[in-house]
mmCIF file of C-alpha atoms and ligand atoms in Angstrom:
data_model
loop_
_atom_site.group_PDB
_atom_site.id
_atom_site.type_symbol
_atom_site.label_atom_id
_atom_site.label_comp_id
_atom_site.label_asym_id
_atom_site.label_seq_id
_atom_site.Cartn_x
_atom_site.Cartn_y
_atom_site.Cartn_z
ATOM 1 C CA MET A 1 19.591 13.837 -18.830
ATOM 2 C CA LEU A 2 20.048 10.082 -19.299
ATOM 3 C CA THR A 3 21.143 7.739 -16.549
ATOM 4 C CA LEU A 4 22.824 4.324 -17.148
ATOM 5 C CA ILE A 5 22.723 2.044 -14.069
ATOM 6 C CA GLU A 6 25.330 -0.582 -14.754
ATOM 7 C CA ASN A 7 25.822 -4.122 -13.598
ATOM 8 C CA ALA A 8 23.205 -4.343 -10.894
ATOM 9 C CA GLU A 9 21.367 -7.644 -10.324
ATOM 10 C CA VAL A 10 17.837 -6.753 -11.437
ATOM 11 C CA PHE A 11 14.516 -7.956 -9.931
ATOM 12 C CA GLY A 12 11.597 -6.666 -11.781
ATOM 13 C CA PRO A 13 10.353 -8.087 -9.300
ATOM 14 C CA GLU A 14 11.015 -11.416 -11.058
ATOM 15 C CA PRO A 15 14.724 -12.244 -11.259
ATOM 16 C CA LEU A 16 16.208 -10.685 -14.528
ATOM 17 C CA GLY A 17 19.935 -11.215 -13.821
ATOM 18 C CA SER A 18 22.724 -8.694 -14.152
ATOM 19 C CA LYS A 19 21.646 -5.923 -16.446
ATOM 20 C CA ASN A 20 22.316 -2.344 -17.438
ATOM 21 C CA LEU A 21 19.348 0.025 -17.221
ATOM 22 C CA LEU A 22 18.935 3.182 -19.290
ATOM 23 C CA ILE A 23 16.518 5.676 -17.872
ATOM 24 C CA GLY A 24 15.415 9.132 -19.142
ATOM 25 C CA GLY A 25 12.370 11.276 -19.411
ATOM 26 C CA GLY A 26 11.094 9.613 -16.217
ATOM 27 C CA GLN A 27 10.892 6.197 -17.860
ATOM 28 C CA ILE A 28 12.924 2.993 -18.292
ATOM 29 C CA LEU A 29 14.195 3.178 -21.849
ATOM 30 C CA ALA A 30 16.167 -0.013 -22.132
ATOM 31 C CA VAL A 31 17.172 -3.032 -20.049
ATOM 32 C CA ASP A 32 19.992 -5.131 -21.406
ATOM 33 C CA ALA A 33 23.044 -6.984 -20.268
ATOM 34 C CA GLY A 34 25.728 -5.328 -22.385
ATOM 35 C CA LEU A 35 23.856 -2.048 -22.965
ATOM 36 C CA ASP A 36 26.319 0.960 -23.481
ATOM 37 C CA PRO A 37 24.924 3.682 -25.665
ATOM 38 C CA ILE A 38 27.750 5.315 -27.503
ATOM 39 C CA GLY A 39 27.978 9.028 -27.942
ATOM 40 C CA LEU A 40 25.079 9.923 -25.590
ATOM 41 C CA PRO A 41 25.539 12.312 -22.669
ATOM 42 C CA LEU A 42 25.125 9.986 -19.618
ATOM 43 C CA VAL A 43 25.259 9.842 -15.897
ATOM 44 C CA ARG A 44 26.836 6.504 -15.157
ATOM 45 C CA VAL A 45 25.987 4.787 -11.934
ATOM 46 C CA ASP A 46 27.900 1.654 -10.817
ATOM 47 C CA GLY A 47 25.391 -0.792 -9.495
ATOM 48 C CA SER A 48 27.876 -3.633 -8.960
ATOM 49 C CA GLY A 49 27.147 -5.683 -5.879
ATOM 50 C CA MET A 50 23.721 -4.051 -5.524
ATOM 51 C CA LEU A 51 20.164 -5.156 -6.245
ATOM 52 C CA LEU A 52 18.038 -2.963 -8.521
ATOM 53 C CA VAL A 53 14.345 -3.408 -7.808
ATOM 54 C CA PRO A 54 11.089 -1.304 -8.408
ATOM 55 C CA GLY A 55 10.191 1.511 -6.069
ATOM 56 C CA PHE A 56 7.710 0.328 -3.486
ATOM 57 C CA VAL A 57 3.929 0.942 -3.871
ATOM 58 C CA ASP A 58 2.416 1.645 -0.535
ATOM 59 C CA SER A 59 -1.367 0.911 -0.489
ATOM 60 C CA LEU A 60 -2.256 2.863 2.621
ATOM 61 C CA VAL A 61 -0.598 6.029 3.874
ATOM 62 C CA HIS A 62 -2.373 8.748 5.913
ATOM 63 C CA ILE A 63 -0.603 11.414 3.794
ATOM 64 C CA SER A 64 -2.489 14.313 5.288
ATOM 65 C CA GLY A 65 -1.936 13.012 8.768
ATOM 66 C CA GLY A 66 -4.055 10.669 10.884
ATOM 67 C CA GLY A 67 -4.837 9.821 14.421
ATOM 68 C CA GLY A 68 -6.784 12.070 16.731
ATOM 69 C CA GLU A 69 -7.983 9.141 18.825
ATOM 70 C CA GLY A 70 -6.315 10.495 21.879
ATOM 71 C CA GLY A 71 -7.746 13.992 21.525
ATOM 72 C CA PHE A 72 -6.549 16.898 19.243
ATOM 73 C CA THR A 73 -2.934 16.719 20.436
ATOM 74 C CA SER A 74 -2.701 13.110 19.122
ATOM 75 C CA ARG A 75 -3.326 14.160 15.519
ATOM 76 C CA THR A 76 -0.298 13.147 13.452
ATOM 77 C CA ARG A 77 1.479 15.373 11.008
ATOM 78 C CA PRO A 78 1.303 15.066 7.209
ATOM 79 C CA LEU A 79 3.711 12.904 5.265
ATOM 80 C CA GLN A 80 6.933 14.488 4.021
ATOM 81 C CA ALA A 81 8.119 13.154 0.567
ATOM 82 C CA ARG A 82 11.619 12.624 1.911
ATOM 83 C CA ASP A 83 10.425 10.214 4.574
ATOM 84 C CA ALA A 84 8.794 7.947 1.952
ATOM 85 C CA LEU A 85 11.661 8.227 -0.535
ATOM 86 C CA ARG A 86 14.314 7.434 2.171
ATOM 87 C CA ALA A 87 12.331 4.349 2.931
ATOM 88 C CA GLY A 88 12.116 3.152 -0.613
ATOM 89 C CA VAL A 89 8.554 4.131 -1.200
ATOM 90 C CA THR A 90 7.995 5.940 -4.542
ATOM 91 C CA THR A 91 4.224 5.590 -4.800
ATOM 92 C CA VAL A 92 1.697 6.171 -2.084
ATOM 93 C CA ILE A 93 -2.116 5.797 -1.937
ATOM 94 C CA GLY A 94 -3.416 8.414 0.548
ATOM 95 C CA ALA A 95 -6.515 7.878 2.690
ATOM 96 C CA LEU A 96 -8.385 9.462 5.517
ATOM 97 C CA GLY A 97 -9.035 7.189 8.519
ATOM 98 C CA THR A 98 -10.971 7.471 11.751
ATOM 99 C CA ASP A 99 -11.012 11.341 11.695
ATOM 100 C CA ASP A 100 -13.071 12.581 8.745
ATOM 101 C CA VAL A 101 -14.195 15.646 10.677
ATOM 102 C CA THR A 102 -11.004 17.680 11.048
ATOM 103 C CA ARG A 103 -9.443 15.953 8.054
ATOM 104 C CA SER A 104 -10.992 16.537 4.624
ATOM 105 C CA HIS A 105 -10.525 15.215 1.098
ATOM 106 C CA ALA A 106 -9.664 18.701 -0.133
ATOM 107 C CA ASP A 107 -6.677 18.613 2.233
ATOM 108 C CA LEU A 108 -5.895 15.015 1.252
ATOM 109 C CA LEU A 109 -5.795 15.929 -2.417
ATOM 110 C CA ALA A 110 -3.646 18.995 -1.714
ATOM 111 C CA CYS A 111 -1.199 16.829 0.127
ATOM 112 C CA ALA A 112 -1.092 14.301 -2.767
ATOM 113 C CA TYR A 113 -0.413 17.157 -5.228
ATOM 114 C CA ALA A 114 2.327 18.506 -2.938
ATOM 115 C CA LEU A 115 3.915 15.057 -2.789
ATOM 116 C CA ARG A 116 3.753 14.916 -6.619
ATOM 117 C CA GLU A 117 5.624 18.231 -6.783
ATOM 118 C CA GLN A 118 8.376 16.678 -4.675
ATOM 119 C CA GLY A 119 8.766 13.684 -6.944
ATOM 120 C CA LEU A 120 6.578 11.087 -5.212
ATOM 121 C CA ALA A 121 3.785 9.390 -7.134
ATOM 122 C CA ALA A 122 0.587 9.914 -5.140
ATOM 123 C CA TRP A 123 -3.055 8.960 -5.467
ATOM 124 C CA VAL A 124 -6.015 9.209 -2.942
ATOM 125 C CA LEU A 125 -9.063 7.256 -1.928
ATOM 126 C CA SER A 126 -12.501 8.815 -1.550
ATOM 127 C CA GLY A 127 -14.442 7.966 1.635
ATOM 128 C CA SER A 128 -13.111 7.291 5.098
ATOM 129 C CA TYR A 129 -13.819 4.853 7.961
ATOM 130 C CA HIS A 130 -17.487 5.705 8.008
ATOM 131 C CA LEU A 131 -20.616 5.296 6.050
ATOM 132 C CA PRO A 132 -22.478 7.177 4.606
ATOM 133 C CA LEU A 133 -19.343 8.133 2.583
ATOM 134 C CA ARG A 134 -17.587 11.463 2.881
ATOM 135 C CA THR A 135 -16.492 12.451 -0.646
ATOM 136 C CA VAL A 136 -15.062 15.367 -2.592
ATOM 137 C CA THR A 137 -17.909 16.227 -4.824
ATOM 138 C CA GLY A 138 -20.782 14.636 -2.845
ATOM 139 C CA SER A 139 -20.880 11.550 -5.008
ATOM 140 C CA LEU A 140 -18.452 8.638 -5.031
ATOM 141 C CA ARG A 141 -19.137 8.134 -8.764
ATOM 142 C CA ASP A 142 -18.295 11.685 -9.478
ATOM 143 C CA ASP A 143 -15.163 11.551 -7.470
ATOM 144 C CA LEU A 144 -13.823 8.469 -9.223
ATOM 145 C CA VAL A 145 -14.808 9.546 -12.713
ATOM 146 C CA LEU A 146 -13.954 13.219 -12.629
ATOM 147 C CA ILE A 147 -10.909 13.479 -10.323
ATOM 148 C CA GLU A 148 -7.835 11.874 -11.827
ATOM 149 C CA ALA A 149 -6.010 11.449 -8.514
ATOM 150 C CA VAL A 150 -8.978 9.580 -6.911
ATOM 151 C CA ILE A 151 -8.429 5.860 -7.680
ATOM 152 C CA GLY A 152 -10.496 4.065 -5.157
ATOM 153 C CA VAL A 153 -12.455 4.135 -1.835
ATOM 154 C CA GLY A 154 -11.537 3.582 1.849
ATOM 155 C CA GLU A 155 -10.401 2.720 4.261
ATOM 156 C CA ILE A 156 -13.932 1.717 5.245
ATOM 157 C CA ALA A 157 -13.894 0.220 8.793
ATOM 158 C CA ILE A 158 -15.674 -3.028 9.606
ATOM 159 C CA ALA A 159 -15.316 -5.197 12.632
ATOM 160 C CA ASP A 160 -14.153 -2.167 14.623
ATOM 161 C CA HIS A 161 -15.665 -0.109 17.361
ATOM 162 C CA ARG A 162 -14.537 3.067 15.543
ATOM 163 C CA GLY A 163 -16.420 2.127 12.281
ATOM 164 C CA SER A 164 -20.063 3.067 11.648
ATOM 165 C CA GLN A 165 -21.138 -0.582 11.956
ATOM 166 C CA PRO A 166 -22.393 -0.785 8.299
ATOM 167 C CA ASN A 167 -24.512 -3.662 7.117
ATOM 168 C CA ALA A 168 -23.824 -5.773 4.011
ATOM 169 C CA ALA A 169 -26.325 -3.750 1.840
ATOM 170 C CA GLU A 170 -24.541 -0.532 2.610
ATOM 171 C CA LEU A 171 -21.142 -2.033 1.902
ATOM 172 C CA ALA A 172 -22.225 -3.724 -1.338
ATOM 173 C CA ARG A 173 -23.652 -0.477 -2.550
ATOM 174 C CA VAL A 174 -20.274 1.191 -2.111
ATOM 175 C CA ALA A 175 -18.471 -1.646 -3.950
ATOM 176 C CA ALA A 176 -20.992 -1.611 -6.845
ATOM 177 C CA GLU A 177 -20.801 2.163 -7.271
ATOM 178 C CA ALA A 178 -17.027 2.083 -7.244
ATOM 179 C CA GLY A 179 -17.039 -0.693 -9.785
ATOM 180 C CA VAL A 180 -19.285 1.214 -12.133
ATOM 181 C CA ALA A 181 -17.421 4.414 -11.779
ATOM 182 C CA GLY A 182 -14.157 2.462 -12.306
ATOM 183 C CA LEU A 183 -15.521 1.188 -15.602
ATOM 184 C CA LEU A 184 -16.427 4.716 -16.704
ATOM 185 C CA ALA A 185 -13.020 6.135 -15.690
ATOM 186 C CA GLY A 186 -10.744 3.173 -16.647
ATOM 187 C CA LYS A 187 -9.792 2.725 -13.025
ATOM 188 C CA ARG A 188 -10.048 -0.315 -10.898
ATOM 189 C CA GLY A 189 -12.034 1.392 -8.161
ATOM 190 C CA THR A 190 -10.827 -0.940 -5.467
ATOM 191 C CA VAL A 191 -12.421 -0.637 -2.003
ATOM 192 C CA LEU A 192 -9.914 -0.722 0.836
ATOM 193 C CA VAL A 193 -11.510 -2.139 3.926
ATOM 194 C CA HIS A 194 -10.031 -1.611 7.420
ATOM 195 C CA LEU A 195 -10.473 -4.674 9.557
ATOM 196 C CA GLY A 196 -10.656 -4.107 13.344
ATOM 197 C CA ASP A 197 -10.345 -6.460 16.309
ATOM 198 C CA GLN A 198 -13.917 -7.725 16.478
ATOM 199 C CA PRO A 199 -14.179 -11.484 15.884
ATOM 200 C CA GLU A 200 -16.524 -11.453 12.837
ATOM 201 C CA GLY A 201 -13.518 -10.377 10.696
ATOM 202 C CA LEU A 202 -14.426 -10.720 6.962
ATOM 203 C CA ALA A 203 -17.955 -11.972 7.638
ATOM 204 C CA LEU A 204 -19.634 -8.827 6.073
ATOM 205 C CA LEU A 205 -17.558 -9.215 2.851
ATOM 206 C CA TRP A 206 -18.550 -12.827 2.560
ATOM 207 C CA GLN A 207 -22.188 -11.755 2.993
ATOM 208 C CA CYS A 208 -21.705 -9.216 0.221
ATOM 209 C CA ARG A 209 -20.637 -12.089 -1.973
ATOM 210 C CA ARG A 210 -23.529 -14.405 -1.036
ATOM 211 C CA GLN A 211 -26.313 -11.815 -1.081
ATOM 212 C CA TYR A 212 -25.224 -9.200 -3.610
ATOM 213 C CA ARG A 213 -22.756 -11.107 -5.809
ATOM 214 C CA ILE A 214 -19.901 -8.692 -5.034
ATOM 215 C CA HIS A 215 -16.693 -10.632 -5.967
ATOM 216 C CA PRO A 216 -13.925 -10.758 -3.307
ATOM 217 C CA SER A 217 -11.628 -8.999 -5.858
ATOM 218 C CA ARG A 218 -13.623 -5.812 -5.457
ATOM 219 C CA TRP A 219 -12.147 -5.341 -1.921
ATOM 220 C CA LEU A 220 -8.712 -5.098 -0.482
ATOM 221 C CA PRO A 221 -9.047 -5.919 3.297
ATOM 222 C CA THR A 222 -6.215 -4.416 5.224
ATOM 223 C CA HIS A 223 -4.654 -5.010 8.705
ATOM 224 C CA MET A 224 -5.187 -8.825 8.137
ATOM 225 C CA ASN A 225 -2.253 -9.507 10.331
ATOM 226 C CA ARG A 226 -3.505 -7.526 13.276
ATOM 227 C CA GLN A 227 -4.898 -10.701 14.978
ATOM 228 C CA ARG A 228 -3.987 -14.394 14.508
ATOM 229 C CA ALA A 229 -7.681 -15.347 14.139
ATOM 230 C CA LEU A 230 -8.050 -12.714 11.325
ATOM 231 C CA LEU A 231 -5.000 -13.874 9.476
ATOM 232 C CA ASP A 232 -6.428 -17.460 9.668
ATOM 233 C CA GLN A 233 -9.397 -16.050 7.672
ATOM 234 C CA ALA A 234 -7.155 -15.093 4.795
ATOM 235 C CA ALA A 235 -6.754 -18.670 3.352
ATOM 236 C CA ASP A 236 -10.469 -18.989 2.358
ATOM 237 C CA TRP A 237 -10.469 -15.382 1.101
ATOM 238 C CA LEU A 238 -7.471 -15.891 -1.115
ATOM 239 C CA ALA A 239 -8.943 -19.237 -2.402
ATOM 240 C CA ALA A 240 -12.145 -17.356 -3.406
ATOM 241 C CA GLY A 241 -10.136 -14.881 -5.553
ATOM 242 C CA GLY A 242 -9.645 -12.176 -3.066
ATOM 243 C CA ALA A 243 -6.489 -10.293 -2.102
ATOM 244 C CA VAL A 244 -5.285 -9.249 1.400
ATOM 245 C CA ASP A 245 -3.102 -6.373 2.757
ATOM 246 C CA LEU A 246 -0.881 -6.832 5.630
ATOM 247 C CA THR A 247 0.156 -3.887 7.857
ATOM 248 C CA ALA A 248 3.935 -3.375 8.438
ATOM 249 C CA SER A 249 3.845 -0.814 11.153
ATOM 250 C CA THR A 250 3.394 -2.187 14.613
ATOM 251 C CA THR A 251 4.513 -1.883 18.257
ATOM 252 C CA GLU A 252 5.768 -4.359 20.868
ATOM 253 C CA ALA A 253 2.555 -3.951 22.647
ATOM 254 C CA MET A 254 0.460 -4.776 19.586
ATOM 255 C CA LEU A 255 2.640 -7.876 18.777
ATOM 256 C CA SER A 256 2.226 -9.175 22.390
ATOM 257 C CA ASP A 257 -1.465 -8.416 21.977
ATOM 258 C CA GLY A 258 -1.836 -10.892 19.149
ATOM 259 C CA GLU A 259 -0.581 -8.980 16.035
ATOM 260 C CA VAL A 260 1.420 -11.216 13.692
ATOM 261 C CA ASP A 261 4.604 -9.535 12.283
ATOM 262 C CA ALA A 262 3.972 -8.680 8.590
ATOM 263 C CA GLY A 263 7.169 -10.495 7.533
ATOM 264 C CA LEU A 264 6.131 -13.719 9.179
ATOM 265 C CA ALA A 265 2.484 -13.239 7.931
ATOM 266 C CA LEU A 266 3.785 -12.882 4.428
ATOM 267 C CA ALA A 267 5.823 -16.128 4.735
ATOM 268 C CA GLU A 268 2.761 -17.972 6.035
ATOM 269 C CA LEU A 269 0.392 -16.746 3.331
ATOM 270 C CA LEU A 270 2.845 -17.477 0.477
ATOM 271 C CA ALA A 271 2.837 -21.099 1.668
ATOM 272 C CA LEU A 272 -0.835 -21.322 0.688
ATOM 273 C CA PRO A 273 -1.569 -22.413 -2.783
ATOM 274 C CA GLN A 274 -3.364 -19.231 -3.830
ATOM 275 C CA GLY A 275 -0.977 -16.883 -1.966
ATOM 276 C CA ALA A 276 1.312 -15.599 -4.734
ATOM 277 C CA GLY A 277 0.226 -12.424 -6.506
ATOM 278 C CA ARG A 278 -2.657 -11.775 -4.021
ATOM 279 C CA ILE A 279 -0.820 -10.394 -0.945
ATOM 280 C CA THR A 280 0.339 -6.833 -0.382
ATOM 281 C CA ILE A 281 2.003 -5.025 2.478
ATOM 282 C CA SER A 282 1.340 -1.455 3.376
ATOM 283 C CA SER A 283 2.878 0.827 6.032
ATOM 284 C CA ASP A 284 -0.264 2.541 7.312
ATOM 285 C CA GLY A 285 2.192 5.420 7.491
ATOM 286 C CA GLN A 286 1.418 8.459 9.648
ATOM 287 C CA ALA A 287 -1.477 6.573 11.256
ATOM 288 C CA SER A 288 -1.722 6.601 15.037
ATOM 289 C CA LEU A 289 -0.972 3.245 16.682
ATOM 290 C CA PRO A 290 -3.581 3.373 19.497
ATOM 291 C CA GLN A 291 -3.933 0.744 22.302
ATOM 292 C CA PHE A 292 -7.450 0.282 23.784
ATOM 293 C CA ASP A 293 -8.433 -1.512 26.940
ATOM 294 C CA ALA A 294 -11.323 -3.997 27.139
ATOM 295 C CA GLU A 295 -13.785 -1.147 27.488
ATOM 296 C CA GLY A 296 -12.562 0.657 24.400
ATOM 297 C CA ARG A 297 -10.643 3.297 26.401
ATOM 298 C CA LEU A 298 -7.450 4.560 24.878
ATOM 299 C CA THR A 299 -4.338 3.555 26.882
ATOM 300 C CA SER A 300 -1.398 4.632 24.724
ATOM 301 C CA ILE A 301 -0.674 6.006 21.206
ATOM 302 C CA GLY A 302 2.245 5.936 18.739
ATOM 303 C CA VAL A 303 2.820 6.937 15.101
ATOM 304 C CA ALA A 304 3.310 4.488 12.181
ATOM 305 C CA THR A 305 6.480 5.094 10.073
ATOM 306 C CA MET A 306 7.136 4.739 6.331
ATOM 307 C CA ASP A 307 10.292 2.666 6.836
ATOM 308 C CA SER A 308 8.203 -0.172 8.428
ATOM 309 C CA LEU A 309 7.479 -1.392 4.907
ATOM 310 C CA LEU A 310 11.175 -1.902 4.043
ATOM 311 C CA ALA A 311 11.759 -3.437 7.434
ATOM 312 C CA ALA A 312 8.926 -5.989 6.853
ATOM 313 C CA VAL A 313 10.458 -6.933 3.529
ATOM 314 C CA GLN A 314 13.884 -7.313 5.183
ATOM 315 C CA ARG A 315 12.426 -9.535 7.927
ATOM 316 C CA ALA A 316 10.481 -11.601 5.439
ATOM 317 C CA VAL A 317 13.616 -12.297 3.307
ATOM 318 C CA LEU A 318 16.333 -12.326 5.813
ATOM 319 C CA GLY A 319 14.457 -13.763 8.818
ATOM 320 C CA HIS A 320 11.681 -15.890 7.367
ATOM 321 C CA ARG A 321 13.416 -17.080 4.150
ATOM 322 C CA VAL A 322 10.760 -15.633 1.741
ATOM 323 C CA PRO A 323 12.278 -15.673 -1.701
ATOM 324 C CA LEU A 324 13.259 -12.028 -2.609
ATOM 325 C CA PRO A 325 11.032 -11.841 -5.796
ATOM 326 C CA LEU A 326 7.928 -12.912 -3.794
ATOM 327 C CA ALA A 327 8.629 -10.410 -0.937
ATOM 328 C CA LEU A 328 9.294 -7.640 -3.484
ATOM 329 C CA ASP A 329 6.071 -8.579 -5.374
ATOM 330 C CA ALA A 330 3.989 -7.796 -2.273
ATOM 331 C CA VAL A 331 5.182 -4.173 -2.220
ATOM 332 C CA THR A 332 5.584 -3.584 -6.000
ATOM 333 C CA ALA A 333 3.802 -5.424 -8.816
ATOM 334 C CA THR A 334 0.811 -6.708 -6.914
ATOM 335 C CA PRO A 335 -0.276 -3.430 -5.265
ATOM 336 C CA ALA A 336 0.265 -1.676 -8.556
ATOM 337 C CA ARG A 337 -2.009 -4.180 -10.329
ATOM 338 C CA LEU A 338 -4.655 -4.126 -7.542
ATOM 339 C CA TRP A 339 -4.880 -0.269 -7.806
ATOM 340 C CA GLY A 340 -4.578 -0.303 -11.601
ATOM 341 C CA LEU A 341 -1.430 1.791 -11.662
ATOM 342 C CA ALA A 342 0.075 0.986 -15.032
ATOM 343 C CA GLY A 343 3.835 1.780 -15.188
ATOM 344 C CA LYS A 344 4.326 1.281 -11.434
ATOM 345 C CA GLY A 345 5.793 -1.650 -9.511
ATOM 346 C CA ARG A 346 7.804 -3.262 -12.229
ATOM 347 C CA ILE A 347 11.057 -3.031 -14.147
ATOM 348 C CA ALA A 348 10.386 -3.151 -17.853
ATOM 349 C CA VAL A 349 10.992 -0.975 -20.900
ATOM 350 C CA GLY A 350 8.360 1.764 -20.887
ATOM 351 C CA ALA A 351 7.604 1.447 -17.051
ATOM 352 C CA ASP A 352 8.176 4.580 -14.876
ATOM 353 C CA ALA A 353 11.732 4.937 -13.647
ATOM 354 C CA ASP A 354 10.844 4.496 -10.030
ATOM 355 C CA LEU A 355 13.738 2.367 -8.770
ATOM 356 C CA LEU A 356 15.736 1.336 -5.707
ATOM 357 C CA LEU A 357 19.365 0.308 -5.379
ATOM 358 C CA LEU A 358 19.523 -2.083 -2.391
ATOM 359 C CA ASP A 359 22.486 -3.539 -0.605
ATOM 360 C CA ARG A 360 22.727 -7.167 -1.613
ATOM 361 C CA ASP A 361 23.279 -8.506 1.883
ATOM 362 C CA THR A 362 21.170 -6.330 4.153
ATOM 363 C CA LEU A 363 18.601 -4.955 1.650
ATOM 364 C CA ALA A 364 19.256 -1.465 2.941
ATOM 365 C CA VAL A 365 18.390 1.346 0.535
ATOM 366 C CA ARG A 366 21.423 2.832 -1.186
ATOM 367 C CA GLN A 367 19.674 5.035 -3.794
ATOM 368 C CA VAL A 368 16.207 5.872 -4.770
ATOM 369 C CA TYR A 369 14.994 7.045 -8.172
ATOM 370 C CA SER A 370 11.551 8.451 -8.687
ATOM 371 C CA ALA A 371 10.373 9.743 -12.098
ATOM 372 C CA GLY A 372 14.023 9.039 -13.188
ATOM 373 C CA GLN A 373 15.709 11.366 -10.667
ATOM 374 C CA ALA A 374 18.040 10.308 -7.964
ATOM 375 C CA ARG A 375 16.522 11.329 -4.625
ATOM 376 C CA LEU A 376 19.066 10.457 -1.941
HETATM 377 ZN ZN1 LIG B 1 -6.865 1.131 9.172
#
C-alpha cells in the first residue's frame, strides 16, 4: 500500500519546505510540492501544521538490557520496540556495557533480530567495556566481516574505574582491526568509546593518534557531556577531525554532580567552528544510571529511557535556540553517516521511509513511520 503524507513542512534534516511525500515498499518514492498521483490506491495523511523529519538514529542502546552494577536485581530489562518507536527512534545500535558476563553477543543479536521483526531497524556492536574483546565468533574481524548486523565495536570503557584500564597499544589494535574489517565488509567499523569520570578523558585516544596514527574519525567517544571538563576537551577533538556523542539520559543527581544537559551541550558545541556534522546524541537507553561515592561504592541506580533523546532535541531547540535542522542532524544524518547506514537519517527519494510527524510548536511525536508503516 502507498501512503501520501501531504502538506507537512519537511526537514530532511535540512529545510525542504512544504512538500508531499509518497512512500511505499518501505522507501521514500517521491518528494514534491504538488505531488498527487492520480489513479493509485493511496492512504492519505494530512500533515498540515506538522513537521516531517527523519526517524531518529540512536547510536547507543543497551537493547538486551544493561546495568547489574548494583547486583543481579539491578540488571535492566531488554528494549521493547514500542518504547523506541513511541519516542521517535526508528534505528538503534545495540551494545553490551559493563556486564559482558551475564550478557552475551548471542543474546544481543537475538534482541536486534527481534526488534527488526517488530519494525525497528537494529544493528549491534561487537565487544563490550573490556579488553581483551568479547566477540561473537572469537575474532573482531570475523564478526564485522561475516555478520551483517555487526557494524562496529564498543562501547569500550576508558577513563572509568569499571573499564579494563587498557593502554594505547591495545586500543589502537582494536581500531586498526575494526578499520581493516570495515574495508573488507564495506562497513565503517566505528569504535564507540565510553568515557568515564577520570580526569584523563580523551588522553588515550590522542596517544593512539600520536603513536599509532589512528585518526580521530575511527572513534566515536560517548558520554562527552558527563563532566564539564570532558566537554571542554571536545573542541580540540572536533578540530582534529573527530566526532563526539552526547548522552541524553540523565538524572538530577548526575546534573548536580557536573553533567551538562545534552541540549545545552549541543548548543555549546555547535557554536564551535567544527561543530556541525560531527556531533551526535544517543539515549544510552536501558542502561543503568548508577551513582558512585568517592570510593567507587554504588549509592543509587536508575534506568535510562528512550524518550530522553527526543527530550534533548526539544530542550536544544525550544530552550537553547539551536536551529531545528542542526538539532535534528545530531540524531539523524550524522549518526547514520558515522555508522555507515545508507538510507537512514535523511529524507530523500530512495531513502528508507523512517519518518516522524512532529507537532510544530512542541516537537511532540504525532506519528512514526518505520519501514513505511505507521506505528502509533
Ligand atoms: Zn557507557
